[in-house]
XYZ file of C-alpha atoms in Angstrom:
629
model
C 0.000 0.000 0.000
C 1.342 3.013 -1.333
C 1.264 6.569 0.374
C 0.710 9.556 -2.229
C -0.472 13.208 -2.222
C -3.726 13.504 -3.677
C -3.387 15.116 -7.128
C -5.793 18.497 -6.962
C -7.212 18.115 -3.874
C -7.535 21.727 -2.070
C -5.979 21.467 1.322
C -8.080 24.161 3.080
C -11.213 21.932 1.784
C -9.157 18.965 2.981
C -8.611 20.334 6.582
C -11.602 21.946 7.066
C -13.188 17.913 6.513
C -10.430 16.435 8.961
C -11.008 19.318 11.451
C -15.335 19.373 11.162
C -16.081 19.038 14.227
C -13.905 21.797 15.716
C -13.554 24.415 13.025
C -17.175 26.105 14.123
C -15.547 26.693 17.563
C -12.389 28.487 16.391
C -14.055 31.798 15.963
C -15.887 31.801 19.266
C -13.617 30.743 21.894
C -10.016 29.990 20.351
C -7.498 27.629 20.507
C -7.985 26.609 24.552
C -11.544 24.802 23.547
C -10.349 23.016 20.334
C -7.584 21.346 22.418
C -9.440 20.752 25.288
C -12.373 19.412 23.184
C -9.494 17.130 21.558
C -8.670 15.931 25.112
C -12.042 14.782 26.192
C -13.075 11.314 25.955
C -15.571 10.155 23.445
C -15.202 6.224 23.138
C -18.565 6.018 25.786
C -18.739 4.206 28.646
C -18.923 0.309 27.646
C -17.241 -2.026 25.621
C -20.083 -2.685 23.575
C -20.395 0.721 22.408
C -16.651 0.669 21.673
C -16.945 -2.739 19.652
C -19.952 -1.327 17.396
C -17.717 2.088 16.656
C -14.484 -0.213 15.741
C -16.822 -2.313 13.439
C -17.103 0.736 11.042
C -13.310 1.220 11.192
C -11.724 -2.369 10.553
C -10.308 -1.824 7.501
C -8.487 1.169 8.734
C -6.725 -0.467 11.987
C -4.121 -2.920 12.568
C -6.122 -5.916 13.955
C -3.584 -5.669 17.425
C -4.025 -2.110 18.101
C -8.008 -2.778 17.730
C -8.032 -5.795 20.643
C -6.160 -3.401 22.397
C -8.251 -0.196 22.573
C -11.299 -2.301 22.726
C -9.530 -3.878 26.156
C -8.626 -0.478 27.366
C -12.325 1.379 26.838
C -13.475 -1.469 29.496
C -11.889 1.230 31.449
C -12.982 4.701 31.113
C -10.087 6.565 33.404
C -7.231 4.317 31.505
C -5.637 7.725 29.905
C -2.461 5.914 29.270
C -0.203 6.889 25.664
C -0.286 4.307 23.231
C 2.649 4.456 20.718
C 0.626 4.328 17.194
C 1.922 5.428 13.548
C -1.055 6.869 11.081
C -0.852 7.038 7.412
C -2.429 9.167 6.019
C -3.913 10.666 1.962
C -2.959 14.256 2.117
C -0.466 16.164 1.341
C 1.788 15.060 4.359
C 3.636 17.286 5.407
C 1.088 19.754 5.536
C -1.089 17.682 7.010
C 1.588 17.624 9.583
C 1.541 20.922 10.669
C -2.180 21.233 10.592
C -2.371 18.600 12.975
C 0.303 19.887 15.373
C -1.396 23.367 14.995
C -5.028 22.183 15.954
C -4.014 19.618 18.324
C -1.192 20.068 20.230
C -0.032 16.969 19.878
C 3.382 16.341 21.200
C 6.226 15.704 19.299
C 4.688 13.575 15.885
C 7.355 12.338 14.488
C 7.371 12.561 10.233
C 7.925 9.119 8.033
C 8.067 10.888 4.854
C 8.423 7.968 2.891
C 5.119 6.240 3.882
C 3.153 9.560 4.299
C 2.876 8.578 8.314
C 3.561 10.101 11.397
C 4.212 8.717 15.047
C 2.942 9.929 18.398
C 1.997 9.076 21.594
C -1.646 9.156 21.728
C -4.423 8.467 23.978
C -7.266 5.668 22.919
C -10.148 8.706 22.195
C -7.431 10.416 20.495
C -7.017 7.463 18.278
C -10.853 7.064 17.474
C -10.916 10.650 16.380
C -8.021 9.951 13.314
C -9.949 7.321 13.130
C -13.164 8.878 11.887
C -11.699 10.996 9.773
C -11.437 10.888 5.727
C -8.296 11.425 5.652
C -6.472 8.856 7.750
C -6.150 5.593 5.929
C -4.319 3.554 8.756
C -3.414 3.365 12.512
C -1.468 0.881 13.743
C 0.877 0.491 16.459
C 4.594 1.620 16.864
C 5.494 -1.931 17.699
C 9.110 -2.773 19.501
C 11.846 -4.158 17.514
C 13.969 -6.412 18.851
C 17.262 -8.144 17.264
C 16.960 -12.006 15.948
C 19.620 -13.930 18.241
C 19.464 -16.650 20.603
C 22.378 -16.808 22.916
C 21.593 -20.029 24.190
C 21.544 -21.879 20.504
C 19.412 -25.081 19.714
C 19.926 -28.317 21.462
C 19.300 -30.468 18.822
C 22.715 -32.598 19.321
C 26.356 -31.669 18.584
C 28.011 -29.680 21.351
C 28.299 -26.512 18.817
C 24.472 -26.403 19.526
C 25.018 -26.070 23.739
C 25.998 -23.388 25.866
C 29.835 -24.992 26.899
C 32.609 -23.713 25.130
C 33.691 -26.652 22.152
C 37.335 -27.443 21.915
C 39.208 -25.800 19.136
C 39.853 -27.958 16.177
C 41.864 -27.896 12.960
C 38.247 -27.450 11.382
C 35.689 -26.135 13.575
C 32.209 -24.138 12.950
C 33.009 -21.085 11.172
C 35.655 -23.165 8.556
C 32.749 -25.503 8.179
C 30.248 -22.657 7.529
C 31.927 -21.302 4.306
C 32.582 -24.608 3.486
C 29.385 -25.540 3.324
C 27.999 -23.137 1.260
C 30.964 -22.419 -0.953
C 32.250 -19.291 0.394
C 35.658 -20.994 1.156
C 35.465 -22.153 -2.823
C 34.011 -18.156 -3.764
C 36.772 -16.916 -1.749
C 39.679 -18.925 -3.210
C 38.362 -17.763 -7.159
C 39.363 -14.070 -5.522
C 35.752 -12.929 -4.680
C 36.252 -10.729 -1.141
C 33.430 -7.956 -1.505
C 36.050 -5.361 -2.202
C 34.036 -2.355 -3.700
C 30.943 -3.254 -1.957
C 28.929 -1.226 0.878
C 26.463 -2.713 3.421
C 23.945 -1.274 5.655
C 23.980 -2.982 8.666
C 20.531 -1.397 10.555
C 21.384 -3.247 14.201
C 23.005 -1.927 17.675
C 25.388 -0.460 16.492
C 29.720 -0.894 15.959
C 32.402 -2.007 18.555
C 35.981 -1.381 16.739
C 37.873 -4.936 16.410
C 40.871 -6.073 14.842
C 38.747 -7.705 12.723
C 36.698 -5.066 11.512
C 38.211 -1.635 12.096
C 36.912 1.870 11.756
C 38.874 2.698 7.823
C 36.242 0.266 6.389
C 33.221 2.030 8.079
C 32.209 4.505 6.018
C 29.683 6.250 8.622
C 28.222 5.323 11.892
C 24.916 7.330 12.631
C 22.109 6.761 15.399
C 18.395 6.213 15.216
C 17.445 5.110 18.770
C 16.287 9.004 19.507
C 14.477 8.820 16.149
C 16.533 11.403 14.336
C 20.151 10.943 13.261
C 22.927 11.141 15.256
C 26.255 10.702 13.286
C 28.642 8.864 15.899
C 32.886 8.661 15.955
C 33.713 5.407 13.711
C 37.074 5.486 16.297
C 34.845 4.950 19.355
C 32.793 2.148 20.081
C 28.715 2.053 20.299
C 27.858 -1.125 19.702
C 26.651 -1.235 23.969
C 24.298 -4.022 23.363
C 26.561 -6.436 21.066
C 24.677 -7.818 18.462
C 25.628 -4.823 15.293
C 28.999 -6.472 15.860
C 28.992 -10.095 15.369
C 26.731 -9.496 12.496
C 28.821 -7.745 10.737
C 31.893 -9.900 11.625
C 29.875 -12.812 9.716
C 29.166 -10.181 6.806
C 32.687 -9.087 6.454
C 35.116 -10.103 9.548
C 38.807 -10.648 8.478
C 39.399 -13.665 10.522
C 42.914 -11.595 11.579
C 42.998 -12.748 15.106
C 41.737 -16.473 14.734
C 44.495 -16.673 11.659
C 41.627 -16.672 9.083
C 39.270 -19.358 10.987
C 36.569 -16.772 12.118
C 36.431 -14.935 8.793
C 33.213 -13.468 7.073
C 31.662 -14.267 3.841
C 32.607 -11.107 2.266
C 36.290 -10.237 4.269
C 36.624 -6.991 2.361
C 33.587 -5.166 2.171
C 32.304 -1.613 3.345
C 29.456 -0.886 6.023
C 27.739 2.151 7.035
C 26.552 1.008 10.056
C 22.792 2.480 11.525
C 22.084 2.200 15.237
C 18.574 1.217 15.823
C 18.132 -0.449 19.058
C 19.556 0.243 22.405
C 21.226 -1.503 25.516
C 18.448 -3.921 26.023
C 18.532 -4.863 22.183
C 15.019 -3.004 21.220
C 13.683 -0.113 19.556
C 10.781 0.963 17.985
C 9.374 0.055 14.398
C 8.915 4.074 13.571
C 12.690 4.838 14.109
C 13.647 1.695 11.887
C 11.377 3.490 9.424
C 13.519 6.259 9.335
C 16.994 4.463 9.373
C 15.615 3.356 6.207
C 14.580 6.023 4.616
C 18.363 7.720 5.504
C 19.839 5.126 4.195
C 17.742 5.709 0.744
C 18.422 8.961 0.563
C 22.021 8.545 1.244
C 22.283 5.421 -1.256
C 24.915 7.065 -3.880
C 26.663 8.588 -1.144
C 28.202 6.153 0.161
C 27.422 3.019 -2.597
C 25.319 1.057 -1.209
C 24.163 -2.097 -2.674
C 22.443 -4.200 0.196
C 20.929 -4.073 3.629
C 21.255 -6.266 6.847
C 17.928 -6.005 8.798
C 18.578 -8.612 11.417
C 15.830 -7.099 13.537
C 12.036 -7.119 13.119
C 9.129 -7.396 15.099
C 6.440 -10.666 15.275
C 3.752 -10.539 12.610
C 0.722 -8.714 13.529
C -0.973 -7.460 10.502
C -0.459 -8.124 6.640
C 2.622 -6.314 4.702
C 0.184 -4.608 2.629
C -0.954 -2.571 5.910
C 2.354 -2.653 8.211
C 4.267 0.689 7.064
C 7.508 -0.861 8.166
C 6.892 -3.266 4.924
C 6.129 -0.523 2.480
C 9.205 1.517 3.217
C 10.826 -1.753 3.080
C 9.728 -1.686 -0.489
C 10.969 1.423 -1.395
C 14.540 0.128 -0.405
C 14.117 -2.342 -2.761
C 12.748 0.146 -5.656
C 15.613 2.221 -4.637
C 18.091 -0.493 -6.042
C 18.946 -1.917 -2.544
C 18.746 -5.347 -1.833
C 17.441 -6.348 1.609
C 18.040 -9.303 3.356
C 16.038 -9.742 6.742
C 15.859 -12.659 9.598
C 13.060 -14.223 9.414
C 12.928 -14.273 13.225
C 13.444 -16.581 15.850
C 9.323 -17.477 17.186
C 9.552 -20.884 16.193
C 9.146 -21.397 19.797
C 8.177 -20.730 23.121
C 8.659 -22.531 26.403
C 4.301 -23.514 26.541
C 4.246 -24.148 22.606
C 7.737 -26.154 21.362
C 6.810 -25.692 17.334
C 4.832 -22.614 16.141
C 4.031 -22.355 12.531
C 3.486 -19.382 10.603
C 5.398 -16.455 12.339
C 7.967 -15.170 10.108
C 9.040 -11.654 11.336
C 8.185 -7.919 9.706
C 9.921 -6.811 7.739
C 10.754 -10.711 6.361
C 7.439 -11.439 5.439
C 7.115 -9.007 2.680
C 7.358 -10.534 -0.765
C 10.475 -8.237 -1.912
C 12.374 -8.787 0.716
C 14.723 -11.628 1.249
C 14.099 -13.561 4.452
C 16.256 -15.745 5.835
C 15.701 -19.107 7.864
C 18.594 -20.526 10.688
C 20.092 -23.918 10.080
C 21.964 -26.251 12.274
C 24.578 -27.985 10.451
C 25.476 -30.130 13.094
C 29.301 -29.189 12.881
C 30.001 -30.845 9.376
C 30.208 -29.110 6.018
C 28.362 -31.909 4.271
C 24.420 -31.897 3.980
C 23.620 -34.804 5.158
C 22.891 -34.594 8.517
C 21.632 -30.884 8.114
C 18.603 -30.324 10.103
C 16.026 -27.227 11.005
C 16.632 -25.167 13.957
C 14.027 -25.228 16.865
C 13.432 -21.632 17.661
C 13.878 -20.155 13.690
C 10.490 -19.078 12.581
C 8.774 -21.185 9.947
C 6.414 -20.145 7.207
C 3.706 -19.525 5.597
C 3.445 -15.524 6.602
C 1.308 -14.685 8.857
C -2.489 -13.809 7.171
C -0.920 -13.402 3.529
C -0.041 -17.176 3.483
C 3.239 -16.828 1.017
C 5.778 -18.879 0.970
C 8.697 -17.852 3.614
C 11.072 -18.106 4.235
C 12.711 -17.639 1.175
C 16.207 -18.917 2.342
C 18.256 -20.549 4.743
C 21.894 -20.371 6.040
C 23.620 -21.804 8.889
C 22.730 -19.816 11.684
C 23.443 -22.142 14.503
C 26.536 -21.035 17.519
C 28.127 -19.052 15.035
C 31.472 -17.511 16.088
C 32.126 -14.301 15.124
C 33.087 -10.894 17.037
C 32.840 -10.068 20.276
C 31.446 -6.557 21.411
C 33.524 -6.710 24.757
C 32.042 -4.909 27.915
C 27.930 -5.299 25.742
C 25.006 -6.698 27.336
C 25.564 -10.034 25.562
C 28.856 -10.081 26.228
C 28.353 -9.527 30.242
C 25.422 -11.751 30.296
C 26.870 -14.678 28.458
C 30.481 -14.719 29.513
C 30.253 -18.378 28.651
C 29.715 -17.802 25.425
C 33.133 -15.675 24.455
C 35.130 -17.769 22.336
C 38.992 -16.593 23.125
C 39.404 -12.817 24.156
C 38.086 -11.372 20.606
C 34.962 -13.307 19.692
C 31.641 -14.878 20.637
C 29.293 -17.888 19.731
C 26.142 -16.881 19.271
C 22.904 -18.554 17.436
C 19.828 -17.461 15.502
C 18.455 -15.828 12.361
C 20.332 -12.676 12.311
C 23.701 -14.777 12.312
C 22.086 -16.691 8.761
C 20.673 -13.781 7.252
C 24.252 -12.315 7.914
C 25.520 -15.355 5.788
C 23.139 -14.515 2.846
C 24.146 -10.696 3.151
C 27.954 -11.290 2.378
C 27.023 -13.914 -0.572
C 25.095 -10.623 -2.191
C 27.994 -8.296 -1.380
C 30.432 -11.222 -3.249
C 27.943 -10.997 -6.084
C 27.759 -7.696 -6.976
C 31.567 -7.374 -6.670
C 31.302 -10.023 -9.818
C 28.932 -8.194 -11.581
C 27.825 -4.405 -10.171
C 25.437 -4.341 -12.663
C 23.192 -6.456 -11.361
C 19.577 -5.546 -10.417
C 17.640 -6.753 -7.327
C 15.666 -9.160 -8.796
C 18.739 -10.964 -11.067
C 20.594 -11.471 -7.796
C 17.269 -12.525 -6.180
C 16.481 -15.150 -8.696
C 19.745 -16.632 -8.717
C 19.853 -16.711 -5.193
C 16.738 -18.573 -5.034
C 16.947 -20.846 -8.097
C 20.709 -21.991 -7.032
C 19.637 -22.385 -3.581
C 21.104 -26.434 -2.172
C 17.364 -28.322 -1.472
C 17.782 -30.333 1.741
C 16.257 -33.486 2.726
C 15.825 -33.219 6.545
C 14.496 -29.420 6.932
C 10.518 -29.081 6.270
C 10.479 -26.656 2.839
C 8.399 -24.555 5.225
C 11.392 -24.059 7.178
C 14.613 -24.318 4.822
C 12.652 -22.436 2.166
C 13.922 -22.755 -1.287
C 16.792 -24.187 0.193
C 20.492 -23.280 1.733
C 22.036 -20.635 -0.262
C 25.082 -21.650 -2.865
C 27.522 -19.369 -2.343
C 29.605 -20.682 -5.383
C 27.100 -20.907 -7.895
C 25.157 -17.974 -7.112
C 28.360 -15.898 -7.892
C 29.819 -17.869 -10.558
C 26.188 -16.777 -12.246
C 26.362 -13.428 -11.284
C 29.806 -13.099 -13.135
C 28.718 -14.414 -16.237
C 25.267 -13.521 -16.871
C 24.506 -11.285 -19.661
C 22.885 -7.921 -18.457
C 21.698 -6.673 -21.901
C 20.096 -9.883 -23.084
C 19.702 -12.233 -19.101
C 21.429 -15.083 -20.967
C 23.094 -17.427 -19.142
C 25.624 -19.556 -20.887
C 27.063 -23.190 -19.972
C 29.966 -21.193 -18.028
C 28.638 -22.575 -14.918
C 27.812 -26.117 -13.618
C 24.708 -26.813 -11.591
C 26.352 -28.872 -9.125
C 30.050 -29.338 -7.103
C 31.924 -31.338 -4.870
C 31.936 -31.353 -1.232
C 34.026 -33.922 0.319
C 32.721 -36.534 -1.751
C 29.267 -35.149 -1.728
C 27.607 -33.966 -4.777
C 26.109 -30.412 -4.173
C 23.386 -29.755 -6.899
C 21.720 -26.590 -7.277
C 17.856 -26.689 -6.792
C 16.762 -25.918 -10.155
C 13.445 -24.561 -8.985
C 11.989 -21.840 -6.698
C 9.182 -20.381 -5.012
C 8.390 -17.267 -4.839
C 5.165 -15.474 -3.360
C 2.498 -17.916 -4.187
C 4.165 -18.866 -7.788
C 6.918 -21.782 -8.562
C 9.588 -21.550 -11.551
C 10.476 -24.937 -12.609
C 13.720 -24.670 -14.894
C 15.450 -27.321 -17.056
C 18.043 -27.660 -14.068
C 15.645 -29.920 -12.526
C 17.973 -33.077 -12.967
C 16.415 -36.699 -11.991
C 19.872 -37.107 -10.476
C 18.724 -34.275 -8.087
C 17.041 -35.589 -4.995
C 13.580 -35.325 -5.439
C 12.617 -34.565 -2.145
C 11.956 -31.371 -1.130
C 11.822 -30.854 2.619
C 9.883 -33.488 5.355
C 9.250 -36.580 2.512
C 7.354 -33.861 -0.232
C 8.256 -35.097 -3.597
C 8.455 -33.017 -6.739
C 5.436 -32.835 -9.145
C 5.980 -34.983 -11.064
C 5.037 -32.939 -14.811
C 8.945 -32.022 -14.375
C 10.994 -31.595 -17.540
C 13.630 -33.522 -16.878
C 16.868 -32.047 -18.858
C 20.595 -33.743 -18.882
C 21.153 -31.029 -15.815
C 25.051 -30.804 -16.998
C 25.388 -27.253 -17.632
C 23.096 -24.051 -17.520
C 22.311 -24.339 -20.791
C 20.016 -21.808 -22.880
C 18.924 -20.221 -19.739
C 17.568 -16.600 -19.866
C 16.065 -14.499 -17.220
C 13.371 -12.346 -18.465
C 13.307 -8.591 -17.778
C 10.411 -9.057 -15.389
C 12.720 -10.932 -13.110
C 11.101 -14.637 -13.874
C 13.774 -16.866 -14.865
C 12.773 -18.874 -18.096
C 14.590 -21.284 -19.773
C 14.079 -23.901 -22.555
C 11.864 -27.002 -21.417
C 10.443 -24.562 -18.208
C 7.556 -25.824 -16.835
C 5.003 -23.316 -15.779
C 1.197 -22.477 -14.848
C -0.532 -19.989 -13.164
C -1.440 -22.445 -10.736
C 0.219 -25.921 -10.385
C 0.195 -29.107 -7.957
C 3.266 -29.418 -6.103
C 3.056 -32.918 -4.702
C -0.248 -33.757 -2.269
C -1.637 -31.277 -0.698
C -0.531 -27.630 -1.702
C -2.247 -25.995 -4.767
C -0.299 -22.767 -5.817
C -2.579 -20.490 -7.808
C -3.588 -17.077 -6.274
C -3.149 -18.434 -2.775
C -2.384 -21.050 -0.546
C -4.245 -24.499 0.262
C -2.806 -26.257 2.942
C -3.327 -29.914 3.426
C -4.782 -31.347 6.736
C -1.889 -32.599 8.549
C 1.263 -31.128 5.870
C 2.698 -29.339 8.545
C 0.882 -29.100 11.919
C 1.770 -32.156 13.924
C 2.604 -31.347 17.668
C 2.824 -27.756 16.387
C 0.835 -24.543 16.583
C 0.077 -21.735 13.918
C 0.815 -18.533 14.694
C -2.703 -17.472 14.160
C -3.777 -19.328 17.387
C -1.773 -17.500 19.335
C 0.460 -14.337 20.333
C 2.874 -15.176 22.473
C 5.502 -13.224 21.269
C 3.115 -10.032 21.691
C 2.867 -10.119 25.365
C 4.602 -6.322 26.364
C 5.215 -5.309 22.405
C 2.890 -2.399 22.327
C 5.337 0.179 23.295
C 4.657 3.578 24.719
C 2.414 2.768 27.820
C 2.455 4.624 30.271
């Protein structure tokens, strides 16, 4: 959903309709009686009363924010400030002003990008932008909170446990880029030199690793306006900005190499959006984004690190942290997000359905945590307990759309943090730290972009989409809810990002869909989903396992090619990847039980077991409406 001005609409008309029922008092007794007629009350005096007013106003309020002011008109003295952010259909910033001018509200805070403000409002003051014409959303200024799990996933191998592993000639991190390629990517030459991320976390803790002459800019959003900080001082106080971007782009300098990033030579600007505790608010994320937009060619940036989100709680057409997610992506940036770690809680051990904001929009990349169980071979991969699973929540795509190993990760250490003094356990040597969860994988898929467009700047956000998807590794353990289109290919998604044609999308037999691993035959995935569509391509091999996550086979109206080489391969201008022999519908069977056409049909029993859906529940909303006071 898409803010704009209204073309030719007079704003004095426009006004005088949002401002009706005070205007006729502003001659007669001033300013004093419009606010205080603002302040009083209006919701009634029962819950029933509130319930047939909210009725009217569904459409134009998060379905959260609605359970929440119908709890609070129960009680008529509850005055408390909700944090809320309101789009509006006006000419915003005008429409700003106005409403400061007749209101008196305090402090609204502009998000230019999604014609919205925030404030701190009242519940009556929320019915009143409800009711008028030109509001077209309230919803609340949820907290944000960064995707890692200090504690990682107990699911065997002592990698996965809290205790400290011995140090080996090959331990997690040289099995990591092994896994995926990087090791392979990295030995070709590929580094990320000439490549800027945005890392939008807690912030940067100088490291011998990672030091200040390859951060372009630090600036702060936790006050909601930007703060450019020292890049020779450290700011990182909660720890999590750090280790992220030590799996992004760490140079391994003090572990001899072992603990190095994907992409050892990139750039970051790095933006500060949550605190101490490791939270912040969804309205100053907004605005991190937009900054980083607007400063885009400044700096060169190509792609964006949003390893913090908030739990699903309305669709990404209506959450305005999605749509200016969207205009990162129109603005040429691509942006990789955690899908979030709710695959869990201690009543409920498997929740379905809950994959964060801003993953769960369809342009943005979200990312799934693995467990590879210590080995770099795929075997014995399996899914991680707490990483949320798909479908979105209410839009019921497909997510996530990858995964990576995410799983006691070591990386670098913010020393003297919050996760550093509450997990002393967890430092790995004096410079570095294990930690688990989504944000360490969707750091993973972050550097494999930044390697990619150092092969080939010219690539566009959906090319290095596509190829991320369609060369994703399908495994056999992890339900396809959960590994998504599969673990990314380092390798092969940048050996096709250096050789694919950018005037015509042709893809020549440069590249191989499949390499060894320690005996093991890696083959690229050949197909992908994406929204509520699947590509199948010629790549498709029968030598390929044909299983697909949790026992689902293949369809089986597959054109099987010789799966050699990527041969006659093109990928349309629309961003669909085509090829010779594709097979393609608007809606097709993918094994028994899930019809892809315009939405989703879930079989009874695919995926619920022992476990919940998200919809049946919101745990992981308990205290996340932010702003009471």
């Amino acid at each position: 959903m898409r803010r704009r001005p209204l073309a030719g609409r007079n704003s004095s008309q426009t006004y005088t309709q949002l401002f009706r029922i005070k205007r006729p008092l502003l001659g007669c007794v001033g300013m004093v009686v419009v606010v205080s007629l603002f302040l009083i009350p209006s919701f009634g005096r029962s819950p029933q009363r509130f319930s047939e007013f909210s009725g009217r106003f569904d459409a134009k309020i998060s379905p959260v924010l609605r359970e929440e002011l119908a709890s609070r008109s129960a009680n008529p003295e509850d005055n408390r400030l909700m944090s809320v952010i309101v789009q509006v259909d006006v000419d915003f910033f005008a429409f700003n002003q106005e409403l400061d001018r007749q209101s008196g509200l305090e402090n609204p805070n502009a998000l230019s990008l999604v014609h919205a403000y925030s404030a701190r409002l009242q519940a009556h003051q929320i019915r009143w932008l409800l009711e008028s014409p030109v509001v077209d959303y309230v919803t609340q200024d949820v907290v944000i909170r960064s995707s890692s799990d200090t504690g990682g996933d107990p699911t065997g191998d002592i990698l996965g446990s809290r205790r400290r592993p011995p140090v080996t000639p090959e331990d997690q991190n040289n099995v990591t880029l092994k896994a995926i390629g990087a090791d392979q990517a990295q030995a070709a030459g590929y580094s990320g030199k000439g490549v800027t991320v945005a890392v939008l976390d807690s912030g940067f803790n100088r490291h011998p690793d990672l030091n200040e002459k390859r951060v372009l800019e630090v600036v702060d959003f936790t006050s909601g306006e930007p703060i450019i900080l020292d890049r020779k001082k450290n700011h990182d106080d909660y720890g999590h900005g750090t280790p992220v971007s030590g799996i992004i782009g760490g140079t391994g300098k003090e572990s001899r190499g072992r603990y190095r990033g994907v992409a050892p030579k990139v750039k970051f600007v790095q933006v500060k959006v949550v605190g101490e505790d490791g939270t912040g608010l969804t309205s100053n994320l907004i605005k991190a984004i937009e900054w980083v937009i607007e400063n885009k060619d400044t700096y060169g940036i190509g792609v964006a690190n949003i390893s913090v989100g908030h739990s699903p709680v309305e669709s990404y057409k209506t959450d305005p942290l999605c749509q200016v997610m969207e205009r990162l992506v129109e603005a040429g940036i691509v942006a990789v997000a955690s899908a979030g770690n709710l695959g869990k809680t201690e009543e409920y051990p498997e929740i379905w359905g809950a994959i964060n904001s801003p993953a769960n929009d369809p342009k943005v990349i979200a990312v799934y945590p693995l467990n590879t169980r210590g080995t770099a071979t795929h075997g014995d991969d399996i899914s991680t307990s707490y990483g949320s699973r798909g479908p979105s929540h209410l839009d019921g795509l497909f997510k996530p759309d990858l995964s990576a190993p995410g799983n006691a990760i070591t990386s670098l250490v913010a020393k003297g943090s919050t996760i550093d003094r509450q997990n002393p356990d967890l430092r790995v040597g004096k410079h570095y730290i294990k930690l688990s969860g989504a944000s360490m994988a969707t750091a993973v898929v972050t550097g494999t972009v930044a390697l990619m467009l150092e092969a080939n700047s010219g690539l566009d956000v959906n090319l290095i989409r596509h190829i991320l998807l369609l060369s994703a590794i399908k495994l056999e353990q992890p339900h396809m809810l959960e590994q998504g289109n599969g673990l990314v290919n380092v390798l092969t998604a940048v050996e096709l990002a250096a050789v694919v044609d950018l005037d015509t999308h042709y893809v020549g037999d440069e590249v191989s869909p499949h390499w060894d691993l320690d005996g093991e035959t890696v083959w690229v995935g050949g197909a992908f989903a994406n929204g509520n569509q699947i590509v199948y391509s010629r790549l498709v091999d029968a030598d390929i396992s044909p299983v697909w996550g949790s026992g689902i086979s293949w369809a089986d109206g597959i054109f099987w090619a010789d799966g050699i080489f990527w041969a006659d391969g093109i990928f349309w201008a629309d961003g669909i990847f085509w090829a010779d022999g594709i097979f393609w519908a608007d809606g097709i069977f993918w094994a028994d039980g899930i019809f892809w056409a315009d939405g989703l049909f879930w079989a009874d029993g695919l995926f619920w077991a022992d476990g919940l859906f998200w919809a049946d529940t919101h745990q992981s909303l308990t205290g996340q409406l932010s702003g009471d006071d």
